[in-house]
CSV table of C-alpha atoms in Angstrom, one decimal:
chain,number,residue,atom,x,y,z
A,1426,MET,CA,-87.6,-172.9,-205.3
A,1427,ILE,CA,-88.1,-172.0,-209.0
A,1428,THR,CA,-86.4,-169.5,-210.9
A,1429,GLY,CA,-86.5,-168.8,-214.6
A,1430,GLY,CA,-88.1,-172.3,-215.0
A,1431,ARG,CA,-84.8,-174.0,-213.4
A,1432,LYS,CA,-84.9,-175.5,-209.7
A,1433,LEU,CA,-82.1,-174.3,-207.7
A,1434,THR,CA,-80.0,-176.4,-205.9
A,1435,SER,CA,-79.2,-175.5,-202.0
A,1436,THR,CA,-75.8,-174.3,-202.7
A,1437,ALA,CA,-77.1,-172.1,-205.7
A,1438,LEU,CA,-79.7,-171.1,-203.6
A,1439,GLY,CA,-77.5,-169.9,-200.9
A,1440,LEU,CA,-75.0,-168.3,-203.2
A,1441,GLN,CA,-77.9,-166.2,-204.9
A,1442,LEU,CA,-79.1,-165.1,-201.5
A,1443,CYS,CA,-75.5,-164.0,-200.5
A,1444,CYS,CA,-75.0,-162.2,-203.7
A,1445,LEU,CA,-78.6,-160.5,-203.3
A,1446,ARG,CA,-77.5,-159.4,-199.9
A,1447,TYR,CA,-74.3,-157.8,-201.2
A,1448,ARG,CA,-76.2,-155.9,-203.8
A,1449,LEU,CA,-78.8,-154.7,-201.4
A,1450,LYS,CA,-77.0,-153.4,-198.4
A,1451,SER,CA,-79.3,-151.0,-197.3
A,1452,SER,CA,-81.6,-153.9,-196.9
A,1453,SER,CA,-79.5,-156.2,-195.0
A,1454,ALA,CA,-81.8,-156.0,-192.0
A,1455,ILE,CA,-84.6,-157.3,-194.0
A,1456,LEU,CA,-82.8,-160.0,-196.0
A,1457,ASP,CA,-81.1,-161.6,-192.7
A,1458,THR,CA,-84.8,-162.2,-191.7
A,1459,LEU,CA,-85.4,-164.3,-194.7
A,1460,PRO,CA,-86.0,-168.0,-193.5
A,1461,ILE,CA,-82.7,-169.7,-195.1
A,1462,PRO,CA,-82.6,-173.2,-193.8
A,1463,GLU,CA,-79.7,-173.9,-191.7
A,1464,SER,CA,-78.9,-176.8,-194.0
A,1465,ILE,CA,-78.2,-174.5,-196.9
A,1466,ARG,CA,-76.1,-172.1,-194.8
A,1467,GLU,CA,-74.0,-175.1,-193.9
A,1468,THR,CA,-73.5,-176.2,-197.3
A,1469,VAL,CA,-72.6,-172.9,-198.5
A,1470,LYS,CA,-70.1,-172.4,-195.6
A,1471,THR,CA,-68.5,-176.1,-196.3
A,1472,SER,CA,-68.3,-175.5,-200.0
A,1473,ILE,CA,-66.5,-172.3,-199.4
A,1474,VAL,CA,-64.0,-173.9,-196.9
A,1475,GLU,CA,-63.6,-176.8,-198.9
A,1476,GLU,CA,-62.3,-174.9,-202.0
A,1477,ALA,CA,-60.3,-172.3,-200.0
A,1478,SER,CA,-58.5,-175.2,-198.1
A,1479,LYS,CA,-57.1,-176.7,-201.6
A,1480,SER,CA,-53.5,-176.0,-202.1
A,1481,LYS,CA,-54.1,-175.2,-205.4
A,1482,SER,CA,-57.5,-173.3,-205.4
A,1483,SER,CA,-57.8,-170.7,-207.8
A,1484,ILE,CA,-58.9,-168.4,-204.8
A,1485,TRP,CA,-55.0,-168.1,-203.8
A,1486,SER,CA,-53.2,-169.4,-207.1
A,1487,ASP,CA,-54.6,-167.1,-210.0
A,1488,TYR,CA,-52.8,-164.0,-208.7
A,1489,ASN,CA,-49.5,-165.9,-208.0
A,1490,LYS,CA,-49.6,-167.5,-211.3
A,1491,ASN,CA,-50.0,-164.2,-213.1
A,1492,ASN,CA,-47.3,-162.5,-211.3
A,1493,HIS,CA,-44.8,-165.5,-212.2
A,1494,GLN,CA,-46.1,-165.5,-216.0
A,1495,SER,CA,-45.6,-161.9,-216.2
A,1496,ASN,CA,-42.2,-161.4,-214.4
A,1497,GLY,CA,-39.9,-161.5,-217.3
A,1498,GLY,CA,-36.3,-161.3,-216.3
A,1499,GLY,CA,-36.8,-162.3,-212.5
A,1500,LYS,CA,-34.3,-159.7,-211.5
A,1501,GLN,CA,-34.6,-158.1,-208.0
A,1502,LEU,CA,-36.4,-155.1,-208.3
A,1503,THR,CA,-36.9,-152.6,-205.6
A,1504,ASN,CA,-37.5,-149.0,-204.4
A,1505,ASN,CA,-40.4,-148.1,-206.8
A,1506,GLY,CA,-38.2,-147.7,-209.9
A,1507,GLU,CA,-34.7,-146.7,-208.4
A,1508,HIS,CA,-31.7,-148.6,-209.2
A,1509,ASN,CA,-30.9,-151.5,-207.1
A,1510,GLY,CA,-27.6,-151.5,-205.2
A,1511,ALA,CA,-26.0,-154.4,-203.9
A,1512,TYR,CA,-22.6,-154.9,-202.5
A,1513,VAL,CA,-19.8,-156.6,-204.3
A,1514,SER,CA,-16.5,-157.0,-202.5
A,1515,GLY,CA,-17.6,-154.0,-200.4
A,1516,HIS,CA,-18.5,-151.7,-203.4
A,1517,ALA,CA,-21.8,-150.5,-204.8
A,1518,SER,CA,-23.1,-152.1,-208.0
A,1519,PHE,CA,-26.1,-150.8,-209.8
A,1520,PRO,CA,-27.9,-152.9,-212.3
A,1521,GLN,CA,-30.3,-151.3,-214.6
A,1522,ARG,CA,-34.1,-152.3,-213.8
A,1523,ASN,CA,-36.4,-153.8,-216.2
A,1524,THR,CA,-39.5,-152.2,-217.2
A,1525,VAL,CA,-42.4,-153.2,-214.8
A,1526,THR,CA,-46.2,-153.6,-214.6
A,1527,ILE,CA,-48.6,-153.9,-212.2
A,1528,ASP,CA,-48.7,-157.5,-212.6
A,1529,HIS,CA,-44.9,-157.8,-212.1
A,1530,GLU,CA,-43.6,-160.0,-209.0
A,1531,ILE,CA,-41.3,-157.4,-207.1
A,1532,THR,CA,-38.7,-159.9,-205.8
A,1533,PRO,CA,-38.1,-163.4,-207.2
A,1534,GLY,CA,-39.1,-165.6,-204.1
A,1535,ILE,CA,-41.9,-163.8,-202.5
A,1536,PHE,CA,-44.5,-166.2,-203.0
A,1537,GLU,CA,-44.8,-169.8,-202.0
A,1538,ASP,CA,-44.5,-171.0,-205.7
A,1539,ASP,CA,-40.7,-170.4,-205.2
A,1540,ASP,CA,-40.9,-172.9,-202.1
A,1541,PRO,CA,-43.1,-175.5,-202.9
A,1542,LEU,CA,-43.7,-176.5,-199.3
A,1543,ASN,CA,-43.7,-180.1,-200.2
A,1544,ASP,CA,-40.7,-181.1,-198.1
A,1545,TRP,CA,-40.9,-181.1,-194.4
A,1546,ASN,CA,-38.0,-182.9,-193.5
A,1547,LEU,CA,-39.7,-185.9,-191.9
A,1548,ASN,CA,-37.2,-188.3,-192.7
A,1549,ASP,CA,-34.1,-185.9,-191.8
A,1550,LYS,CA,-31.8,-186.8,-188.6
A,1551,THR,CA,-30.2,-184.4,-186.4
A,1552,LYS,CA,-26.6,-184.0,-186.7
A,1553,TYR,CA,-25.4,-182.0,-183.7
A,1554,TRP,CA,-28.3,-182.1,-181.1
A,1555,PRO,CA,-27.9,-182.0,-178.1
A,1556,ASP,CA,-25.0,-180.2,-178.7
A,1557,LEU,CA,-24.5,-176.8,-180.7
A,1558,PRO,CA,-22.6,-176.8,-184.0
A,1559,PRO,CA,-18.8,-176.6,-183.5
A,1560,GLY,CA,-17.4,-173.0,-183.5
A,1561,VAL,CA,-20.4,-171.4,-182.1
A,1562,SER,CA,-19.5,-169.0,-179.0
A,1563,MET,CA,-21.7,-168.5,-176.0
A,1564,SER,CA,-24.0,-165.5,-176.9
A,1565,ASP,CA,-27.2,-164.8,-175.4
A,1566,PRO,CA,-30.2,-164.0,-177.9
A,1567,PHE,CA,-32.2,-162.4,-175.2
A,1568,LEU,CA,-29.3,-160.4,-173.6
A,1569,LEU,CA,-28.3,-158.8,-176.9
A,1570,SER,CA,-31.5,-157.7,-177.8
A,1571,LYS,CA,-32.6,-156.9,-174.2
A,1572,VAL,CA,-32.5,-153.2,-174.2
A,1573,GLU,CA,-34.5,-152.9,-177.9
A,1574,ILE,CA,-36.9,-155.5,-177.1
A,1575,ASN,CA,-37.9,-154.1,-173.5
A,1576,SER,CA,-38.6,-150.9,-175.1
A,1577,LEU,CA,-40.6,-152.4,-178.0
A,1578,ALA,CA,-44.1,-152.2,-176.4
A,1579,GLN,CA,-43.6,-148.9,-175.3
A,1580,THR,CA,-42.9,-147.4,-178.7
A,1581,ILE,CA,-45.7,-149.6,-180.4
A,1582,ARG,CA,-48.2,-148.0,-178.1
A,1583,GLU,CA,-47.0,-144.3,-178.0
A,1584,ASP,CA,-45.8,-144.3,-181.9
A,1585,LEU,CA,-47.8,-146.7,-183.8
A,1586,LEU,CA,-51.3,-147.1,-182.0
A,1587,GLY,CA,-53.8,-144.4,-180.6
A,1588,THR,CA,-57.3,-144.0,-182.0
A,1589,ASP,CA,-60.2,-141.5,-181.1
A,1590,HIS,CA,-62.3,-144.4,-179.6
A,1591,PRO,CA,-61.2,-145.2,-175.8
A,1592,VAL,CA,-62.3,-148.8,-176.0
A,1593,LEU,CA,-60.8,-149.6,-179.1
A,1594,ASN,CA,-57.5,-148.0,-178.2
A,1595,LYS,CA,-57.4,-149.9,-174.8
A,1596,ALA,CA,-58.4,-153.2,-176.6
A,1597,ALA,CA,-55.5,-152.8,-179.2
A,1598,ALA,CA,-53.1,-152.0,-176.6
A,1599,TYR,CA,-53.8,-154.8,-174.4
A,1600,PHE,CA,-50.7,-156.9,-174.8
A,1601,PHE,CA,-48.5,-153.7,-175.2
A,1602,ASP,CA,-49.4,-152.6,-171.6
A,1603,SER,CA,-46.6,-150.8,-170.0
A,1604,ASP,CA,-47.0,-152.9,-166.7
A,1605,ASP,CA,-46.9,-156.4,-168.8
A,1606,ASN,CA,-45.3,-156.5,-172.1
A,1607,GLY,CA,-46.2,-160.3,-172.3
A,1608,GLY,CA,-45.1,-162.6,-174.9
A,1609,LYS,CA,-41.5,-164.0,-175.9
A,1610,LYS,CA,-41.1,-161.4,-178.6
A,1611,VAL,CA,-39.3,-164.1,-180.9
A,1612,ARG,CA,-40.3,-162.4,-184.2
A,1613,PRO,CA,-39.0,-159.0,-183.4
A,1614,MET,CA,-35.8,-160.5,-182.0
A,1615,MET,CA,-35.1,-162.4,-184.9
A,1616,VAL,CA,-35.3,-159.1,-187.0
A,1617,ILE,CA,-33.1,-157.3,-184.5
A,1618,LEU,CA,-30.5,-159.8,-184.4
A,1619,LEU,CA,-30.5,-160.9,-188.2
A,1620,SER,CA,-30.2,-157.3,-189.0
A,1621,ARG,CA,-26.6,-157.0,-187.3
A,1622,ALA,CA,-25.5,-160.4,-188.1
A,1623,LEU,CA,-26.0,-159.6,-191.8
A,1624,ALA,CA,-23.9,-156.3,-191.5
A,1625,GLU,CA,-21.3,-158.1,-189.5
A,1626,HIS,CA,-21.0,-160.4,-192.4
A,1627,VAL,CA,-20.2,-157.8,-194.6
A,1628,ARG,CA,-17.6,-155.7,-192.5
A,1629,PRO,CA,-17.2,-157.2,-188.9
A,1630,SER,CA,-17.5,-154.9,-185.9
A,1631,HIS,CA,-17.5,-151.6,-188.0
A,1632,ASP,CA,-20.2,-149.7,-185.8
A,1633,LEU,CA,-18.8,-148.3,-182.5
A,1634,PRO,CA,-20.6,-145.3,-181.2
A,1635,GLU,CA,-18.4,-142.5,-179.8
A,1636,ASN,CA,-19.2,-143.6,-176.4
A,1637,GLY,CA,-17.5,-146.8,-176.8
A,1638,THR,CA,-20.6,-148.9,-176.3
A,1639,PRO,CA,-21.5,-151.1,-179.2
A,1640,SER,CA,-25.0,-150.7,-180.7
A,1641,VAL,CA,-27.2,-153.5,-181.7
A,1642,TRP,CA,-27.9,-151.3,-184.7
A,1643,SER,CA,-25.0,-150.9,-187.2
A,1644,SER,CA,-24.3,-147.7,-189.2
A,1645,PRO,CA,-25.8,-148.3,-192.8
A,1646,PHE,CA,-23.0,-148.9,-195.6
A,1647,PRO,CA,-22.8,-146.2,-198.4
A,1648,TRP,CA,-25.0,-148.3,-200.6
A,1649,GLN,CA,-27.8,-148.7,-198.3
A,1650,ARG,CA,-30.6,-146.7,-196.9
A,1651,SER,CA,-29.5,-143.7,-194.8
A,1652,ASP,CA,-32.1,-144.4,-192.5
A,1653,LEU,CA,-31.6,-148.2,-192.0
A,1654,PRO,CA,-31.5,-148.7,-188.4
A,1655,LYS,CA,-34.7,-146.8,-187.9
A,1656,ALA,CA,-36.3,-148.7,-190.5
A,1657,GLN,CA,-35.1,-152.1,-189.1
A,1658,ARG,CA,-36.5,-151.3,-185.9
A,1659,ARG,CA,-39.9,-150.2,-187.3
A,1660,LEU,CA,-40.0,-153.9,-189.2
A,1661,ALA,CA,-39.4,-155.5,-185.8
A,1662,GLU,CA,-42.6,-153.7,-184.6
A,1663,ILE,CA,-44.5,-154.4,-187.5
A,1664,SER,CA,-43.6,-158.1,-187.1
A,1665,GLU,CA,-45.2,-157.9,-183.5
A,1666,LEU,CA,-48.1,-156.1,-184.5
A,1667,ILE,CA,-48.9,-158.6,-187.2
A,1668,HIS,CA,-48.6,-161.3,-184.6
A,1669,THR,CA,-50.5,-159.8,-182.1
A,1670,ALA,CA,-53.5,-159.1,-184.5
A,1671,SER,CA,-53.4,-162.9,-185.4
A,1672,LEU,CA,-53.7,-163.9,-181.8
A,1673,PHE,CA,-56.7,-161.6,-181.1
A,1674,HIS,CA,-58.4,-163.3,-184.2
A,1675,ASP,CA,-57.5,-166.8,-183.2
A,1676,ASP,CA,-58.8,-166.4,-179.7
A,1677,VAL,CA,-62.2,-165.3,-181.1
A,1678,ILE,CA,-62.3,-168.4,-183.5
A,1679,ASP,CA,-61.1,-170.8,-180.7
A,1680,GLU,CA,-63.1,-169.3,-177.8
A,1681,ALA,CA,-60.0,-169.3,-175.9
A,1682,GLU,CA,-60.0,-168.1,-172.2
A,1683,THR,CA,-56.4,-167.1,-171.7
A,1684,ARG,CA,-53.6,-165.7,-173.8
A,1685,ARG,CA,-50.2,-165.0,-172.4
A,1686,GLY,CA,-51.1,-165.5,-168.8
A,1687,LYS,CA,-54.0,-162.9,-169.1
A,1688,THR,CA,-57.9,-163.2,-169.9
A,1689,ALA,CA,-58.0,-163.4,-173.6
A,1690,VAL,CA,-58.8,-160.0,-175.4
A,1691,HIS,CA,-62.5,-161.0,-176.4
A,1692,GLN,CA,-63.5,-162.1,-172.8
A,1693,VAL,CA,-62.7,-158.6,-171.7
A,1694,PHE,CA,-63.9,-156.5,-174.4
A,1695,GLY,CA,-66.3,-158.9,-176.4
A,1696,ASN,CA,-65.8,-160.7,-179.9
A,1697,LYS,CA,-66.9,-157.5,-182.0
A,1698,MET,CA,-64.2,-155.4,-180.3
A,1699,ALA,CA,-61.4,-158.0,-180.4
A,1700,ILE,CA,-61.7,-158.5,-184.1
A,1701,LEU,CA,-62.0,-154.7,-184.6
A,1702,ALA,CA,-58.9,-154.2,-182.5
A,1703,GLY,CA,-57.2,-157.1,-184.5
A,1704,ASP,CA,-58.3,-155.2,-187.7
A,1705,TYR,CA,-56.8,-152.1,-186.7
A,1706,LEU,CA,-53.4,-153.5,-185.7
A,1707,LEU,CA,-53.1,-154.9,-189.0
A,1708,ALA,CA,-54.2,-151.7,-190.5
A,1709,ARG,CA,-51.5,-149.7,-188.5
A,1710,ALA,CA,-48.9,-152.5,-189.4
A,1711,SER,CA,-50.0,-151.9,-193.2
A,1712,ILE,CA,-49.6,-147.9,-193.0
A,1713,SER,CA,-46.0,-148.3,-191.0
A,1714,LEU,CA,-45.1,-150.9,-193.7
A,1715,ALA,CA,-46.0,-148.5,-196.5
A,1716,ARG,CA,-43.9,-145.9,-194.9
A,1717,LEU,CA,-41.1,-148.1,-195.2
A,1718,ARG,CA,-41.2,-147.1,-199.0
A,1719,GLN,CA,-39.7,-150.2,-200.3
A,1720,VAL,CA,-41.9,-152.4,-202.2
A,1721,ASP,CA,-40.2,-155.5,-202.1
A,1722,VAL,CA,-40.4,-155.5,-198.2
A,1723,VAL,CA,-44.3,-154.5,-198.7
A,1724,GLU,CA,-44.8,-157.1,-200.9
A,1725,SER,CA,-43.0,-159.9,-198.5
A,1726,MET,CA,-44.8,-158.7,-195.5
A,1727,SER,CA,-48.1,-158.3,-197.2
A,1728,THR,CA,-48.0,-162.3,-198.1
A,1729,ILE,CA,-48.1,-162.9,-194.4
A,1730,ILE,CA,-51.3,-161.9,-194.0
A,1731,GLU,CA,-52.6,-163.9,-196.7
A,1732,HIS,CA,-51.0,-166.9,-195.3
A,1733,LEU,CA,-52.6,-166.3,-192.1
A,1734,VAL,CA,-56.0,-166.8,-193.8
A,1735,ARG,CA,-55.0,-169.6,-195.7
A,1736,GLY,CA,-53.8,-171.4,-192.6
A,1737,GLU,CA,-56.9,-170.4,-190.5
A,1738,VAL,CA,-59.2,-171.9,-193.5
A,1739,MET,CA,-57.0,-175.1,-193.4
A,1740,GLN,CA,-57.5,-175.5,-189.8
A,1741,MET,CA,-61.2,-175.1,-190.2
A,1742,LYS,CA,-61.3,-177.7,-192.7
A,1743,GLY,CA,-59.1,-180.0,-190.5
A,1744,SER,CA,-57.5,-182.3,-193.3
A,1745,SER,CA,-57.2,-182.6,-197.0
A,1746,ASP,CA,-59.5,-184.5,-199.4
A,1747,ASP,CA,-58.7,-182.4,-202.5
A,1748,GLY,CA,-57.5,-185.6,-204.5
A,1749,GLU,CA,-53.9,-184.9,-204.0
A,1750,GLU,CA,-53.5,-187.7,-201.3
A,1751,GLU,CA,-51.8,-185.5,-199.2
A,1752,SER,CA,-51.4,-187.0,-195.7
A,1753,ARG,CA,-52.9,-185.4,-192.7
A,1754,LEU,CA,-49.5,-184.8,-191.2
A,1755,THR,CA,-48.2,-183.0,-194.1
A,1756,TYR,CA,-51.3,-181.0,-194.5
A,1757,TYR,CA,-50.8,-180.1,-190.7
A,1758,LEU,CA,-47.2,-179.0,-191.4
A,1759,ARG,CA,-48.4,-176.8,-194.4
A,1760,LYS,CA,-51.0,-175.3,-192.3
A,1761,ASN,CA,-48.2,-174.6,-189.6
A,1762,TYR,CA,-46.2,-173.1,-192.3
A,1763,PHE,CA,-49.1,-170.6,-193.2
A,1764,LYS,CA,-50.1,-169.7,-189.6
A,1765,THR,CA,-46.7,-169.6,-188.0
A,1766,GLY,CA,-43.6,-170.1,-190.4
A,1767,SER,CA,-44.6,-167.4,-192.7
A,1768,LEU,CA,-44.5,-164.6,-190.3
A,1769,MET,CA,-41.0,-165.6,-189.2
A,1770,SER,CA,-39.6,-166.4,-192.6
A,1771,ASN,CA,-40.9,-163.5,-194.5
A,1772,SER,CA,-40.2,-161.2,-191.2
A,1773,CYS,CA,-36.4,-162.7,-191.9
A,1774,ARG,CA,-36.3,-162.3,-195.7
A,1775,SER,CA,-37.7,-158.9,-195.2
A,1776,THR,CA,-34.7,-157.9,-193.0
A,1777,ALA,CA,-32.3,-158.9,-196.0
A,1778,LEU,CA,-34.5,-157.0,-198.5
A,1779,LEU,CA,-34.5,-153.9,-196.1
A,1780,GLY,CA,-30.7,-154.0,-195.9
A,1781,ASN,CA,-30.5,-154.4,-199.8
A,1782,TYR,CA,-28.4,-157.5,-199.4
A,1783,PRO,CA,-27.7,-160.0,-202.3
A,1784,GLN,CA,-30.1,-162.9,-203.0
A,1785,ASP,CA,-27.9,-165.4,-201.4
A,1786,LEU,CA,-28.2,-163.6,-197.9
A,1787,VAL,CA,-32.0,-163.2,-198.7
A,1788,ASP,CA,-32.4,-166.6,-199.0
A,1789,LEU,CA,-30.6,-168.0,-196.3
A,1790,SER,CA,-32.5,-165.3,-194.1
A,1791,TYR,CA,-35.8,-166.7,-195.3
A,1792,ARG,CA,-34.7,-170.3,-194.6
A,1793,TYR,CA,-33.7,-169.5,-190.9
A,1794,GLY,CA,-37.0,-167.9,-190.3
A,1795,LYS,CA,-38.9,-170.6,-191.9
A,1796,HIS,CA,-37.3,-173.4,-190.0
A,1797,ILE,CA,-37.4,-171.6,-186.7
A,1798,GLY,CA,-41.4,-171.1,-187.3
A,1799,MET,CA,-41.7,-174.8,-187.9
A,1800,ALA,CA,-39.7,-176.0,-184.8
A,1801,PHE,CA,-41.7,-173.1,-182.8
A,1802,GLN,CA,-45.1,-174.6,-183.5
A,1803,LEU,CA,-44.2,-178.2,-183.1
A,1804,VAL,CA,-42.6,-177.4,-179.6
A,1805,ASP,CA,-46.1,-175.6,-178.8
A,1806,ASP,CA,-47.8,-178.7,-179.8
A,1807,ILE,CA,-45.6,-180.6,-177.3
A,1808,LEU,CA,-46.4,-178.0,-174.7
A,1809,ASP,CA,-50.1,-178.1,-175.0
A,1810,TYR,CA,-49.5,-181.8,-173.4
A,1811,GLU,CA,-47.1,-180.6,-171.0
A,1812,GLY,CA,-47.7,-177.2,-170.2
A,1813,SER,CA,-50.2,-175.3,-168.1
A,1814,VAL,CA,-51.6,-171.6,-167.7
A,1815,ALA,CA,-48.5,-170.6,-165.4
A,1816,THR,CA,-46.1,-171.8,-168.1
A,1817,MET,CA,-47.9,-171.4,-171.3
A,1818,GLY,CA,-50.3,-168.6,-170.7
A,1819,LYS,CA,-53.1,-170.8,-171.6
A,1820,SER,CA,-54.8,-174.1,-170.5
A,1821,ALA,CA,-53.3,-177.6,-171.1
A,1822,LEU,CA,-54.8,-179.5,-174.0
A,1823,SER,CA,-56.1,-176.5,-175.4
A,1824,ASP,CA,-55.7,-177.6,-178.9
A,1825,LEU,CA,-57.5,-180.9,-178.5
A,1826,LYS,CA,-60.6,-179.2,-176.6
A,1827,ALA,CA,-60.8,-177.0,-179.8
A,1828,GLY,CA,-60.9,-180.0,-181.8
A,1829,LEU,CA,-57.4,-179.7,-183.5
A,1830,ALA,CA,-55.3,-182.7,-183.9
A,1831,THR,CA,-51.7,-181.5,-183.8
A,1832,ALA,CA,-48.5,-183.2,-184.6
A,1833,PRO,CA,-48.2,-185.7,-181.7
A,1834,VAL,CA,-51.8,-186.9,-182.4
A,1835,LEU,CA,-50.9,-187.4,-185.9
A,1836,PHE,CA,-47.6,-189.0,-185.2
A,1837,ALA,CA,-49.7,-191.5,-183.0
A,1838,LEU,CA,-51.8,-192.2,-185.9
A,1839,GLN,CA,-49.0,-192.8,-188.3
A,1840,GLN,CA,-47.4,-195.2,-185.8
A,1841,ALA,CA,-50.6,-197.0,-185.6
A,1842,HIS,CA,-50.7,-197.3,-189.7
A,1843,GLU,CA,-47.0,-198.4,-189.6
A,1844,GLU,CA,-47.6,-201.0,-187.0
A,1845,ALA,CA,-50.7,-202.2,-188.7
A,1846,ASP,CA,-52.8,-201.5,-185.7
A,1847,THR,CA,-56.2,-201.4,-187.4
A,1848,SER,CA,-58.1,-201.0,-184.1
A,1849,SER,CA,-56.1,-198.2,-182.7
A,1850,SER,CA,-55.7,-196.5,-186.2
A,1851,HIS,CA,-59.5,-196.5,-186.8
A,1852,LEU,CA,-60.3,-195.3,-183.5
A,1853,LEU,CA,-57.9,-192.3,-183.4
A,1854,GLN,CA,-58.9,-191.3,-187.0
A,1855,THR,CA,-62.8,-191.6,-186.1
A,1856,MET,CA,-61.9,-189.2,-183.0
A,1857,ILE,CA,-60.0,-186.9,-185.2
A,1858,ASP,CA,-62.7,-186.6,-187.8
A,1859,ARG,CA,-65.2,-185.8,-185.1
A,1860,LYS,CA,-63.0,-183.4,-183.7
A,1861,PHE,CA,-62.7,-185.0,-180.1
A,1862,SER,CA,-66.5,-184.1,-179.5
A,1863,GLN,CA,-67.7,-187.2,-177.9
A,1864,PRO,CA,-67.2,-188.0,-174.1
A,1865,GLY,CA,-64.1,-189.5,-173.4
A,1866,ASP,CA,-62.5,-188.6,-176.8
A,1867,LEU,CA,-60.0,-186.3,-175.0
A,1868,ASP,CA,-58.9,-188.7,-172.3
A,1869,GLU,CA,-58.7,-191.8,-175.0
A,1870,THR,CA,-56.8,-189.4,-177.2
A,1871,VAL,CA,-54.2,-188.5,-174.6
A,1872,ASN,CA,-53.8,-192.0,-173.6
A,1873,MET,CA,-53.0,-193.0,-177.1
A,1874,VAL,CA,-50.5,-190.2,-177.5
A,1875,TYR,CA,-48.6,-191.1,-174.4
A,1876,ALA,CA,-48.9,-194.8,-175.3
A,1877,SER,CA,-47.1,-194.1,-178.7
A,1878,LYS,CA,-44.0,-192.2,-179.7
A,1879,GLY,CA,-46.1,-189.1,-180.7
A,1880,ILE,CA,-44.5,-186.7,-178.5
A,1881,GLU,CA,-40.9,-188.0,-179.0
A,1882,ARG,CA,-41.2,-187.8,-182.7
A,1883,THR,CA,-42.7,-184.3,-182.7
A,1884,LYS,CA,-39.9,-183.4,-180.7
A,1885,GLU,CA,-37.2,-185.0,-183.1
A,1886,LEU,CA,-38.9,-183.3,-185.8
A,1887,ALA,CA,-38.6,-179.8,-184.0
A,1888,GLN,CA,-35.0,-180.4,-183.4
A,1889,THR,CA,-34.5,-181.3,-187.2
A,1890,HIS,CA,-35.9,-177.8,-188.2
A,1891,ALA,CA,-34.0,-175.9,-185.5
A,1892,GLU,CA,-30.8,-177.6,-186.9
A,1893,LEU,CA,-31.8,-176.4,-190.4
A,1894,ALA,CA,-32.2,-172.9,-189.2
A,1895,MET,CA,-28.9,-173.3,-187.5
A,1896,ASN,CA,-27.2,-174.5,-190.7
A,1897,ALA,CA,-28.7,-171.4,-192.7
A,1898,VAL,CA,-27.5,-168.9,-190.5
A,1899,LEU,CA,-24.1,-170.5,-190.1
A,1900,GLN,CA,-23.4,-169.4,-193.9
A,1901,LEU,CA,-22.5,-166.0,-192.4
A,1902,ASN,CA,-19.2,-164.9,-191.2
A,1903,GLN,CA,-18.7,-165.5,-187.4
A,1904,SER,CA,-19.9,-162.8,-184.9
A,1905,GLU,CA,-21.8,-162.8,-181.6
A,1906,TYR,CA,-24.9,-161.9,-183.5
A,1907,ARG,CA,-24.9,-164.8,-185.9
A,1908,ASP,CA,-24.1,-167.1,-182.8
A,1909,ALA,CA,-27.0,-165.6,-180.8
A,1910,LEU,CA,-29.3,-166.6,-183.8
A,1911,VAL,CA,-27.8,-170.2,-183.6
A,1912,HIS,CA,-28.6,-170.2,-179.7
A,1913,LEU,CA,-32.1,-168.7,-180.4
A,1914,ALA,CA,-32.9,-171.6,-182.6
A,1915,TYR,CA,-31.7,-174.1,-179.7
A,1916,LYS,CA,-33.7,-172.2,-177.2
A,1917,VAL,CA,-36.8,-172.3,-179.2
A,1918,VAL,CA,-37.0,-176.2,-179.2
A,1919,ASP,CA,-35.3,-176.4,-175.8
A,1920,ARG,CA,-37.8,-174.3,-173.8
A,1921,THR,CA,-41.1,-175.1,-171.3
A,1922,ARG,CA,-42.8,-172.0,-172.2
């Protein structure tokens, strides 16, 4: 095709047609009939995915870079221009705020530039496992949070959802059904337990309701917002809304058949309605987040949604070839952070920000959530080989069937490289590259994983991250809620579903 005397490349032609379609929305039906060769469509799609999957792509980095360059003092800024209170030996301290612009980062540490995500603790060894750290009492996280967790689905369904469209409403509430709450609710549980553990760190056991029954929610300190218990509860609900929305979208992309032991949403309502329902949950989470009226929390939680997209693009790409010589395994672990770890780390960070705690407590909260998230996904990788619909809520080997090379496969490949087993290394790498699409690839890969230490090394790395989570939260003063968080880290690894 010749335009202005120049011959367009296939990529340029595809992009020109995309721009034309955008500019002429009313004519989209006609444009859709244009004979665009499939090869051009694939070239455009591949180019976009290649660029978006790069860790330093301008798609993701320009905004973050501008934020850091324009952030002068780097002090914690919260609550839309009000003073930022923080406790100092039990008393309020109110430092003056800097003048801000729309390009200022609200709180240091929100973006991943402050956590470069380049150390995945691959060479670390566990210190306590299979034992718990010394001095930790028996404190059941599920029992302590049971009342709040059991009512979570009901309050989400009744207070946060509800549309004029009956089918959309039913799809959005699919996993918040009163008869089947589904899921482990680990994310809101972390918010609930951490909220109280942080309060206990400042002043132990300061909240005893009049009826003498301890409450999971503590009364706010004078330097905290007066509605803190309600805000913390809402943050727990928001974390579950975002997580559930991501499941709706993931299941459409992966063409999953089941989720949480039920038929996947898109199998019941169709792909379009499932995607709309996921979008609706994200919209409701965003509205609820804005109503917290705390901009550092809004910024932290909003970052999760960007990370979910980045993680999904990286998963579509499969591996890195952006010139940074990033190994398949570290690329995969960074993708896991974006898809799983970010929601947990930023939910925990937001818990500390919401309570207006000092930066050291914000940082340890982030680390706890990050390492729990990494451990959680690594154990999911193991259970994909060992689980079933009855235990996992989805079929075994679902990741392999979707063409995904997870940690056990990548550790098996790494072992083949280390042992100079060129035949096994070449075969496994070839099957990974073609996404296990040829007959016999699945069986061959499973056999190679079981013949290696792939599952064992994945479990060891999960245990390492669980211990790192424990070490973070052990910096808090001892309380049953702190110890419940330690037990939760242990249970995330030592689980069968």
